[in-house]
């Protein structure tokens, strides 16, 4: 395949998808929440969406015209063809804001809470329920305003990314943070703990921005700068994994991610915004519960049955990316991991990208995340993981429960009762918790 041919097609796709900005098109104006709380949080919110910035029918024609120019059936051209299809699906999805079709296309692009993993008989919802059942964090004091957090994030990211990261603060943001190619945006008024600031640096800057920068360096497949097909799952999952691998995550983070997926599943089964909000209100402060509910219903139907499913990709992405890393380290295949860092892609495409690096159609990464720089620590974490895989946690729990029963009351414990009552089962102990 001539490099000029592939570069031209890749550039056409990059240019065509530019105005198709999903979150910008579906995020709610802050005044929606202001009205919601002013009305006593008893009425369904009434979001209004801005103009798309593109004509959907014309955009579909443009993308289909590019697709027709892809002549071959080899893996690279199939990848470009699928990228055209995904961009077209996103354009259709945005054109269907506020309808059931929005949800149907969202499921096709981002997946569903009940999707099963391709390599295990486990589904997102099982993992989400397990995460949501974990103990709450105790020492997360929110000491940093968004402006202060932004300065710290820049200080952490720029030495590793050549000074290319800029952090800004904006009011119109659903999440506490979001990232573009080189810019990280924090929500005005949000506050962060020390650990959360470091986690944002590794998630938004040293993962999302890093892979954008590496992808933009590609001499031929420039689509790696915007993401290959179904890249969102691995991109978001690896962002959470970066928080874990650098020691900057707590169970509070896992809880929130689990509850997001549970809330999406509730909405898909018919729960409206108020029902989801009240469910989350029992677990989070009112403002956070409302923002999390917005993540579920933005673009879809606030009266239920048609959520936005992007957040359901986090569990699958996290687990699949960690298992991808474990498998690569087990095989001593560091080139495969390097290929995964060379742009935005699914773990399923990393092997193809590694082959393309060898063939000269792609280049390896310049910027490396902190967790990959210290390979010895990464290998040790993988060794710990594969070691513990030899043991069944329910079996270990039963072993210690039996020992407590046999011992009975502690000597000298006076009238303290024996710890012999039935122990609560592991919350969320289903396909995602019992192991293989």
Short mmCIF file of C-alpha atoms in Angstrom, two decimals:
data_model
loop_
_atom_site.label_atom_id
_atom_site.label_comp_id
_atom_site.label_asym_id
_atom_site.label_seq_id
_atom_site.Cartn_x
_atom_site.Cartn_y
_atom_site.Cartn_z
CA UNK A 1 0.00 0.00 0.00
CA UNK A 2 1.49 3.38 -0.93
CA UNK A 3 2.04 5.51 2.16
CA UNK A 4 0.70 8.56 0.32
CA UNK A 5 -2.59 6.77 -0.36
CA UNK A 6 -3.05 5.79 3.29
CA UNK A 7 -1.99 9.22 4.57
CA UNK A 8 -4.48 10.95 2.26
CA UNK A 9 -7.34 8.74 3.43
CA UNK A 10 -6.35 9.12 7.06
CA UNK A 11 -6.19 12.91 6.76
CA UNK A 12 -9.61 12.97 5.10
CA UNK A 13 -11.13 11.03 8.00
CA UNK A 14 -9.45 13.29 10.58
CA UNK A 15 -10.75 16.39 8.85
CA UNK A 16 -14.26 15.01 8.29
CA UNK A 17 -14.82 14.05 11.93
CA UNK A 18 -13.61 17.36 13.40
CA UNK A 19 -17.02 19.00 13.90
CA UNK A 20 -18.54 15.79 15.32
CA UNK A 21 -17.90 16.68 18.97
CA UNK A 22 -20.05 14.38 21.09
CA UNK A 23 -19.75 15.83 24.59
CA UNK A 24 -19.90 19.42 23.39
CA UNK A 25 -23.16 18.58 21.62
CA UNK A 26 -24.89 16.85 24.53
CA UNK A 27 -23.58 18.40 27.77
CA UNK A 28 -26.20 20.45 29.60
CA UNK A 29 -25.93 24.14 30.33
CA UNK A 30 -25.30 24.75 34.09
CA UNK A 31 -28.62 26.64 34.22
CA UNK A 32 -30.42 23.29 33.79
CA UNK A 33 -29.20 22.23 37.23
CA UNK A 34 -29.89 25.65 38.70
CA UNK A 35 -33.55 25.36 37.62
CA UNK A 36 -33.69 21.75 38.81
CA UNK A 37 -32.70 22.66 42.37
CA UNK A 38 -34.71 25.90 42.34
CA UNK A 39 -37.81 23.79 41.67
CA UNK A 40 -36.96 21.59 44.66
CA UNK A 41 -35.45 18.71 42.64
CA UNK A 42 -38.99 17.45 42.02
CA UNK A 43 -39.38 18.15 38.29
CA UNK A 44 -37.66 16.48 35.35
CA UNK A 45 -34.93 18.77 33.94
CA UNK A 46 -35.50 20.38 30.57
CA UNK A 47 -32.17 20.47 28.71
CA UNK A 48 -31.80 22.35 25.45
CA UNK A 49 -28.96 21.46 23.14
CA UNK A 50 -26.82 23.83 21.06
CA UNK A 51 -26.63 23.63 17.26
CA UNK A 52 -24.49 20.74 16.09
CA UNK A 53 -22.12 22.79 13.99
CA UNK A 54 -22.54 20.45 11.03
CA UNK A 55 -25.32 19.22 8.78
CA UNK A 56 -25.80 15.51 9.55
CA UNK A 57 -26.92 14.47 6.06
CA UNK A 58 -24.02 16.28 4.42
CA UNK A 59 -21.58 14.82 6.93
CA UNK A 60 -22.84 11.31 6.24
CA UNK A 61 -22.43 11.85 2.50
CA UNK A 62 -18.88 13.12 3.06
CA UNK A 63 -17.89 10.14 5.20
CA UNK A 64 -19.47 7.64 2.81
CA UNK A 65 -17.60 9.25 -0.07
CA UNK A 66 -14.32 8.79 1.82
CA UNK A 67 -15.26 5.20 2.55
CA UNK A 68 -15.76 4.47 -1.14
CA UNK A 69 -12.19 5.62 -1.80
CA UNK A 70 -10.84 2.82 0.40
CA UNK A 71 -10.27 0.18 -2.24
CA UNK A 72 -8.57 -2.79 -0.56
CA UNK A 73 -9.50 -5.42 2.01
CA UNK A 74 -6.29 -5.64 4.04
CA UNK A 75 -6.32 -4.99 7.82
CA UNK A 76 -5.24 -1.34 7.56
CA UNK A 77 -7.89 -0.41 5.02
CA UNK A 78 -10.52 -2.36 6.97
CA UNK A 79 -9.50 -0.32 10.02
CA UNK A 80 -9.95 2.95 8.09
CA UNK A 81 -13.27 1.74 6.74
CA UNK A 82 -14.50 0.96 10.25
CA UNK A 83 -13.32 4.38 11.43
CA UNK A 84 -15.47 6.00 8.74
CA UNK A 85 -18.42 3.92 9.87
CA UNK A 86 -17.93 4.94 13.50
CA UNK A 87 -17.69 8.64 12.65
CA UNK A 88 -20.88 8.31 10.61
CA UNK A 89 -22.62 6.55 13.52
CA UNK A 90 -21.65 9.37 15.88
CA UNK A 91 -23.00 11.96 13.46
CA UNK A 92 -26.29 10.01 13.25
CA UNK A 93 -26.39 9.68 17.03
CA UNK A 94 -26.03 13.42 17.57
CA UNK A 95 -28.67 14.12 14.97
CA UNK A 96 -31.01 11.90 17.05
CA UNK A 97 -30.55 13.77 20.35
CA UNK A 98 -33.61 13.46 22.55
CA UNK A 99 -34.92 10.29 20.87
CA UNK A 100 -34.77 6.54 21.39
CA UNK A 101 -32.50 6.22 18.36
CA UNK A 102 -29.81 8.19 20.19
CA UNK A 103 -29.62 5.36 22.73
CA UNK A 104 -29.66 2.62 20.10
CA UNK A 105 -26.65 4.12 18.32
CA UNK A 106 -24.90 4.84 21.63
CA UNK A 107 -25.10 1.15 22.50
CA UNK A 108 -23.59 0.27 19.14
CA UNK A 109 -20.67 2.67 19.57
CA UNK A 110 -19.93 2.50 23.31
CA UNK A 111 -21.50 -0.76 24.39
CA UNK A 112 -24.13 -1.65 26.98
CA UNK A 113 -23.89 -2.17 30.78
CA UNK A 114 -24.75 -5.83 30.31
CA UNK A 115 -22.25 -6.54 27.53
CA UNK A 116 -20.04 -9.54 28.24
CA UNK A 117 -16.29 -9.46 27.85
CA UNK A 118 -15.02 -11.11 24.65
CA UNK A 119 -12.45 -13.19 26.57
CA UNK A 120 -14.42 -14.08 29.74
CA UNK A 121 -17.97 -14.89 30.79
CA UNK A 122 -18.16 -11.63 32.78
CA UNK A 123 -20.25 -8.54 32.11
CA UNK A 124 -19.83 -4.88 32.93
CA UNK A 125 -22.72 -4.79 35.34
CA UNK A 126 -21.27 -7.53 37.54
CA UNK A 127 -18.00 -5.61 37.88
CA UNK A 128 -19.90 -2.33 38.42
CA UNK A 129 -21.93 -3.83 41.27
CA UNK A 130 -18.77 -5.14 42.91
CA UNK A 131 -17.07 -1.73 42.64
CA UNK A 132 -20.13 0.06 44.01
CA UNK A 133 -20.13 -2.20 47.08
CA UNK A 134 -16.58 -1.32 48.19
CA UNK A 135 -15.88 0.64 51.42
CA UNK A 136 -15.99 4.43 51.20
CA UNK A 137 -12.74 6.42 51.31
CA UNK A 138 -12.11 8.07 54.68
CA UNK A 139 -9.32 10.59 54.09
CA UNK A 140 -10.28 12.45 50.92
CA UNK A 141 -10.26 16.04 52.15
CA UNK A 142 -11.07 18.37 49.24
CA UNK A 143 -8.40 21.00 49.75
CA UNK A 144 -7.75 22.25 46.19
CA UNK A 145 -9.91 24.60 44.14
CA UNK A 146 -9.98 23.97 40.40
CA UNK A 147 -7.50 26.79 39.69
CA UNK A 148 -4.99 25.46 42.22
CA UNK A 149 -5.46 21.89 40.97
CA UNK A 150 -4.79 23.04 37.41
CA UNK A 151 -1.43 24.52 38.36
CA UNK A 152 -0.37 21.29 40.10
CA UNK A 153 -1.50 19.16 37.14
CA UNK A 154 0.61 21.25 34.77
CA UNK A 155 3.61 20.88 37.06
CA UNK A 156 3.18 17.09 37.11
CA UNK A 157 2.52 16.61 33.39
CA UNK A 158 4.74 19.06 31.57
CA UNK A 159 8.14 17.59 32.52
CA UNK A 160 7.01 14.31 30.91
CA UNK A 161 5.19 15.88 27.94
CA UNK A 162 7.60 18.58 26.85
CA UNK A 163 5.65 21.46 28.38
CA UNK A 164 2.73 20.96 25.99
CA UNK A 165 -0.12 20.66 28.53
CA UNK A 166 -2.31 23.60 29.49
CA UNK A 167 -5.10 23.44 32.09
CA UNK A 168 -8.11 25.78 31.92
CA UNK A 169 -11.18 26.18 34.15
CA UNK A 170 -14.70 26.38 32.69
CA UNK A 171 -18.21 26.39 34.09
CA UNK A 172 -19.90 24.35 31.34
CA UNK A 173 -18.57 20.90 32.13
CA UNK A 174 -20.43 17.83 33.36
CA UNK A 175 -17.41 15.93 34.66
CA UNK A 176 -14.90 17.45 37.05
CA UNK A 177 -12.30 17.18 34.29
CA UNK A 178 -12.03 16.56 30.56
CA UNK A 179 -9.16 16.62 28.10
CA UNK A 180 -8.52 17.53 24.49
CA UNK A 181 -5.40 17.06 22.40
CA UNK A 182 -3.19 19.26 24.60
CA UNK A 183 -5.62 20.99 26.94
CA UNK A 184 -7.21 19.75 30.17
CA UNK A 185 -10.39 21.45 31.37
CA UNK A 186 -11.49 21.49 35.00
CA UNK A 187 -15.00 22.37 36.16
CA UNK A 188 -15.25 25.76 37.83
CA UNK A 189 -16.26 25.37 41.46
CA UNK A 190 -15.08 21.76 41.75
CA UNK A 191 -12.72 20.86 44.58
CA UNK A 192 -10.15 18.09 44.73
CA UNK A 193 -8.07 16.17 47.26
CA UNK A 194 -4.31 15.79 46.89
CA UNK A 195 -4.76 12.27 45.57
CA UNK A 196 -7.50 13.31 43.12
CA UNK A 197 -5.23 16.01 41.65
CA UNK A 198 -2.47 13.47 41.07
CA UNK A 199 -5.00 11.02 39.61
CA UNK A 200 -6.23 13.68 37.16
CA UNK A 201 -2.66 14.38 36.09
CA UNK A 202 -2.08 10.71 35.26
CA UNK A 203 -5.53 10.10 33.74
CA UNK A 204 -6.14 13.26 31.72
CA UNK A 205 -2.60 14.47 31.06
CA UNK A 206 -0.29 11.48 31.15
CA UNK A 207 -2.77 9.25 29.36
CA UNK A 208 -5.41 11.07 27.26
CA UNK A 209 -3.15 13.95 26.20
CA UNK A 210 -0.10 11.70 25.95
CA UNK A 211 -1.75 9.30 23.51
CA UNK A 212 -3.08 12.25 21.50
CA UNK A 213 0.42 13.68 21.18
CA UNK A 214 1.90 10.32 20.18
CA UNK A 215 -0.90 9.77 17.67
CA UNK A 216 -0.41 13.20 16.13
CA UNK A 217 3.21 12.27 15.38
CA UNK A 218 2.20 9.42 13.11
CA UNK A 219 3.57 10.00 9.60
CA UNK A 220 0.91 7.92 7.82
CA UNK A 221 -2.00 6.85 10.04
CA UNK A 222 -2.91 10.24 11.45
CA UNK A 223 -6.20 8.76 12.68
CA UNK A 224 -4.23 7.46 15.65
CA UNK A 225 -4.36 11.03 16.97
CA UNK A 226 -8.17 10.95 17.18
CA UNK A 227 -8.71 7.28 17.89
CA UNK A 228 -9.18 4.04 15.98
CA UNK A 229 -12.56 2.23 15.98
CA UNK A 230 -13.97 1.45 19.46
CA UNK A 231 -10.98 3.19 21.07
CA UNK A 232 -13.11 4.74 23.85
CA UNK A 233 -13.28 1.53 25.90
CA UNK A 234 -9.52 1.10 26.13
CA UNK A 235 -8.80 4.83 26.31
CA UNK A 236 -11.06 5.40 29.32
CA UNK A 237 -10.23 2.07 30.94
CA UNK A 238 -6.51 2.73 30.66
CA UNK A 239 -7.03 6.19 32.16
CA UNK A 240 -8.46 4.58 35.31
CA UNK A 241 -5.70 1.96 35.17
CA UNK A 242 -3.10 4.76 35.11
CA UNK A 243 -4.57 6.04 38.38
CA UNK A 244 -4.22 2.57 39.88
CA UNK A 245 -0.72 1.82 38.57
CA UNK A 246 0.62 5.08 40.00
CA UNK A 247 -1.04 4.56 43.39
CA UNK A 248 -3.49 7.45 42.97
CA UNK A 249 -6.86 5.76 43.28
CA UNK A 250 -9.16 4.93 46.18
CA UNK A 251 -12.31 2.88 46.48
CA UNK A 252 -14.28 6.13 46.27
CA UNK A 253 -13.30 6.33 42.61
CA UNK A 254 -14.28 2.72 41.96
CA UNK A 255 -17.59 3.31 43.74
CA UNK A 256 -18.45 6.29 41.55
CA UNK A 257 -17.56 4.43 38.35
CA UNK A 258 -19.63 1.45 39.42
CA UNK A 259 -22.63 3.61 40.30
CA UNK A 260 -22.47 5.34 36.91
CA UNK A 261 -22.87 2.02 35.12
CA UNK A 262 -25.64 0.89 37.49
CA UNK A 263 -27.44 4.20 36.83
CA UNK A 264 -27.17 3.68 33.06
CA UNK A 265 -28.67 0.22 33.44
CA UNK A 266 -31.51 1.66 35.54
CA UNK A 267 -32.26 4.26 32.86
CA UNK A 268 -32.09 1.68 30.08
CA UNK A 269 -34.73 -0.35 31.93
CA UNK A 270 -37.05 2.66 32.20
CA UNK A 271 -36.00 4.73 35.23
CA UNK A 272 -36.35 8.46 34.65
CA UNK A 273 -33.97 11.23 35.75
CA UNK A 274 -35.67 11.72 39.12
CA UNK A 275 -35.52 8.02 39.98
CA UNK A 276 -31.84 7.81 39.09
CA UNK A 277 -31.11 11.06 40.93
CA UNK A 278 -32.83 9.82 44.10
CA UNK A 279 -30.92 6.55 43.90
CA UNK A 280 -27.61 8.41 43.62
CA UNK A 281 -28.67 10.96 46.26
CA UNK A 282 -28.54 8.18 48.86
CA UNK A 283 -24.85 7.75 48.00
CA UNK A 284 -23.54 11.18 46.99
CA UNK A 285 -24.15 14.89 47.78
CA UNK A 286 -27.00 16.54 45.80
CA UNK A 287 -24.81 18.42 43.29
CA UNK A 288 -22.70 15.36 42.52
CA UNK A 289 -25.79 13.14 42.24
CA UNK A 290 -27.30 15.59 39.75
CA UNK A 291 -24.12 15.79 37.66
CA UNK A 292 -23.80 12.00 37.63
CA UNK A 293 -27.43 11.75 36.53
CA UNK A 294 -26.75 14.21 33.74
CA UNK A 295 -23.96 11.94 32.47
CA UNK A 296 -26.58 9.20 32.14
CA UNK A 297 -29.35 11.20 30.45
CA UNK A 298 -27.47 13.78 28.33
CA UNK A 299 -28.51 13.37 24.72
CA UNK A 300 -31.14 10.76 25.56
CA UNK A 301 -34.58 10.81 27.16
CA UNK A 302 -34.91 12.27 30.67
CA UNK A 303 -38.12 10.26 31.18
CA UNK A 304 -36.19 6.99 30.83
CA UNK A 305 -35.53 4.21 28.38
CA UNK A 306 -32.76 5.88 26.35
CA UNK A 307 -29.54 6.76 28.23
CA UNK A 308 -26.09 7.73 26.96
CA UNK A 309 -24.00 4.59 27.49
CA UNK A 310 -20.40 5.86 27.27
CA UNK A 311 -19.75 5.44 31.00
CA UNK A 312 -20.60 1.74 30.76
CA UNK A 313 -17.28 1.22 28.95
CA UNK A 314 -15.11 1.92 32.00
CA UNK A 315 -15.29 -1.48 33.70
CA UNK A 316 -14.74 -3.39 30.49
CA UNK A 317 -11.94 -1.05 29.43
CA UNK A 318 -10.19 -1.19 32.79
CA UNK A 319 -10.27 -4.98 33.06
CA UNK A 320 -9.40 -5.66 29.45
CA UNK A 321 -6.53 -3.17 29.43
CA UNK A 322 -5.02 -4.58 32.61
CA UNK A 323 -5.31 -8.12 31.26
CA UNK A 324 -3.75 -6.94 27.98
CA UNK A 325 -0.78 -5.54 29.93
CA UNK A 326 -0.48 -8.71 32.02
CA UNK A 327 -0.49 -10.91 28.92
CA UNK A 328 2.08 -8.73 27.14
CA UNK A 329 4.38 -8.71 30.19
CA UNK A 330 3.98 -12.47 30.60
CA UNK A 331 5.12 -12.90 26.99
CA UNK A 332 7.97 -10.37 27.48
CA UNK A 333 6.44 -8.40 24.61
CA UNK A 334 7.25 -4.80 25.54
CA UNK A 335 6.98 -3.75 21.89
CA UNK A 336 3.27 -4.60 22.04
CA UNK A 337 2.81 -2.27 25.02
CA UNK A 338 4.80 0.45 23.26
CA UNK A 339 2.54 0.10 20.23
CA UNK A 340 -0.48 0.61 22.49
CA UNK A 341 1.05 3.92 23.63
CA UNK A 342 1.56 5.15 20.06
CA UNK A 343 -1.93 6.65 19.74
CA UNK A 344 -5.57 6.11 20.67
CA UNK A 345 -6.70 2.57 19.97
CA UNK A 346 -8.45 -0.50 21.33
CA UNK A 347 -6.27 -3.16 22.91
CA UNK A 348 -7.44 -5.36 20.05
CA UNK A 349 -5.63 -3.12 17.54
CA UNK A 350 -2.28 -2.94 19.37
CA UNK A 351 -0.87 -6.01 17.64
CA UNK A 352 -1.65 -4.58 14.21
CA UNK A 353 -0.06 -1.25 15.15
CA UNK A 354 3.06 -3.07 16.37
CA UNK A 355 3.32 -4.80 13.00
CA UNK A 356 2.87 -1.46 11.24
CA UNK A 357 5.69 0.04 13.31
CA UNK A 358 7.95 -2.78 12.07
CA UNK A 359 6.82 -2.11 8.50
CA UNK A 360 7.41 1.65 8.77
CA UNK A 361 3.77 2.72 8.46
CA UNK A 362 3.64 3.79 12.12
CA UNK A 363 6.19 5.08 14.61
CA UNK A 364 6.54 4.18 18.26
CA UNK A 365 5.71 6.58 21.10
CA UNK A 366 7.89 9.52 22.07
CA UNK A 367 5.99 10.34 25.26
CA UNK A 368 5.70 7.62 27.90
CA UNK A 369 3.43 7.49 30.97
CA UNK A 370 5.10 7.32 34.35
CA UNK A 371 3.81 3.80 35.01
CA UNK A 372 5.61 2.49 31.91
CA UNK A 373 8.90 4.26 32.58
CA UNK A 374 9.48 2.13 35.69
CA UNK A 375 9.09 -1.25 33.98
CA UNK A 376 10.46 -3.18 36.97
CA UNK A 377 7.64 -1.90 39.17
CA UNK A 378 5.09 -2.72 36.45
CA UNK A 379 6.44 -6.26 36.14
CA UNK A 380 6.30 -6.70 39.92
CA UNK A 381 2.65 -5.60 39.97
CA UNK A 382 1.87 -8.12 37.24
CA UNK A 383 3.68 -10.83 39.21
CA UNK A 384 1.60 -10.01 42.28
CA UNK A 385 -1.57 -10.19 40.18
CA UNK A 386 -0.82 -13.56 38.57
CA UNK A 387 0.24 -14.94 41.97
CA UNK A 388 -3.02 -13.97 43.65
CA UNK A 389 -4.96 -15.40 40.70
CA UNK A 390 -4.01 -18.85 42.05
CA UNK A 391 -6.30 -18.29 45.02
CA UNK A 392 -10.08 -17.99 45.22
CA UNK A 393 -11.05 -15.10 47.51
CA UNK A 394 -14.38 -16.72 48.52
CA UNK A 395 -12.43 -19.87 49.51
CA UNK A 396 -9.92 -17.85 51.54
CA UNK A 397 -12.78 -15.96 53.23
CA UNK A 398 -14.52 -19.22 54.13
CA UNK A 399 -11.26 -20.58 55.57
CA UNK A 400 -10.87 -17.69 58.01
CA UNK A 401 -14.57 -17.72 58.83
CA UNK A 402 -14.28 -21.41 59.83
CA UNK A 403 -11.27 -20.62 62.03
CA UNK A 404 -13.28 -17.99 63.87
CA UNK A 405 -16.06 -20.50 64.47
CA UNK A 406 -13.65 -23.14 65.81
CA UNK A 407 -11.84 -20.73 68.15
CA UNK A 408 -15.06 -19.43 69.69
CA UNK A 409 -14.83 -16.54 72.18
CA UNK A 410 -11.41 -14.99 72.68
CA UNK A 411 -9.76 -15.98 75.95
CA UNK A 412 -10.23 -13.31 78.56
CA UNK A 413 -12.83 -11.61 76.46
CA UNK A 414 -15.36 -11.74 79.30
CA UNK A 415 -18.89 -11.95 78.05
CA UNK A 416 -18.10 -10.99 74.43
CA UNK A 417 -20.05 -13.24 72.13
CA UNK A 418 -18.36 -15.72 69.81
CA UNK A 419 -17.99 -14.50 66.28
CA UNK A 420 -20.09 -17.35 64.95
CA UNK A 421 -22.97 -15.59 63.30
CA UNK A 422 -23.35 -15.94 59.56
CA UNK A 423 -21.08 -13.52 57.75
CA UNK A 424 -22.52 -11.32 55.01
CA UNK A 425 -21.78 -12.64 51.56
CA UNK A 426 -19.49 -10.68 49.31
CA UNK A 427 -21.50 -7.84 47.81
CA UNK A 428 -21.66 -8.18 44.07
CA UNK A 429 -20.41 -11.77 44.25
CA UNK A 430 -21.52 -12.99 40.87
CA UNK A 431 -19.74 -13.83 37.62
CA UNK A 432 -17.46 -10.83 38.06
CA UNK A 433 -16.27 -11.80 41.57
CA UNK A 434 -15.91 -15.54 41.82
CA UNK A 435 -12.99 -15.99 39.42
CA UNK A 436 -12.24 -18.77 37.05
#
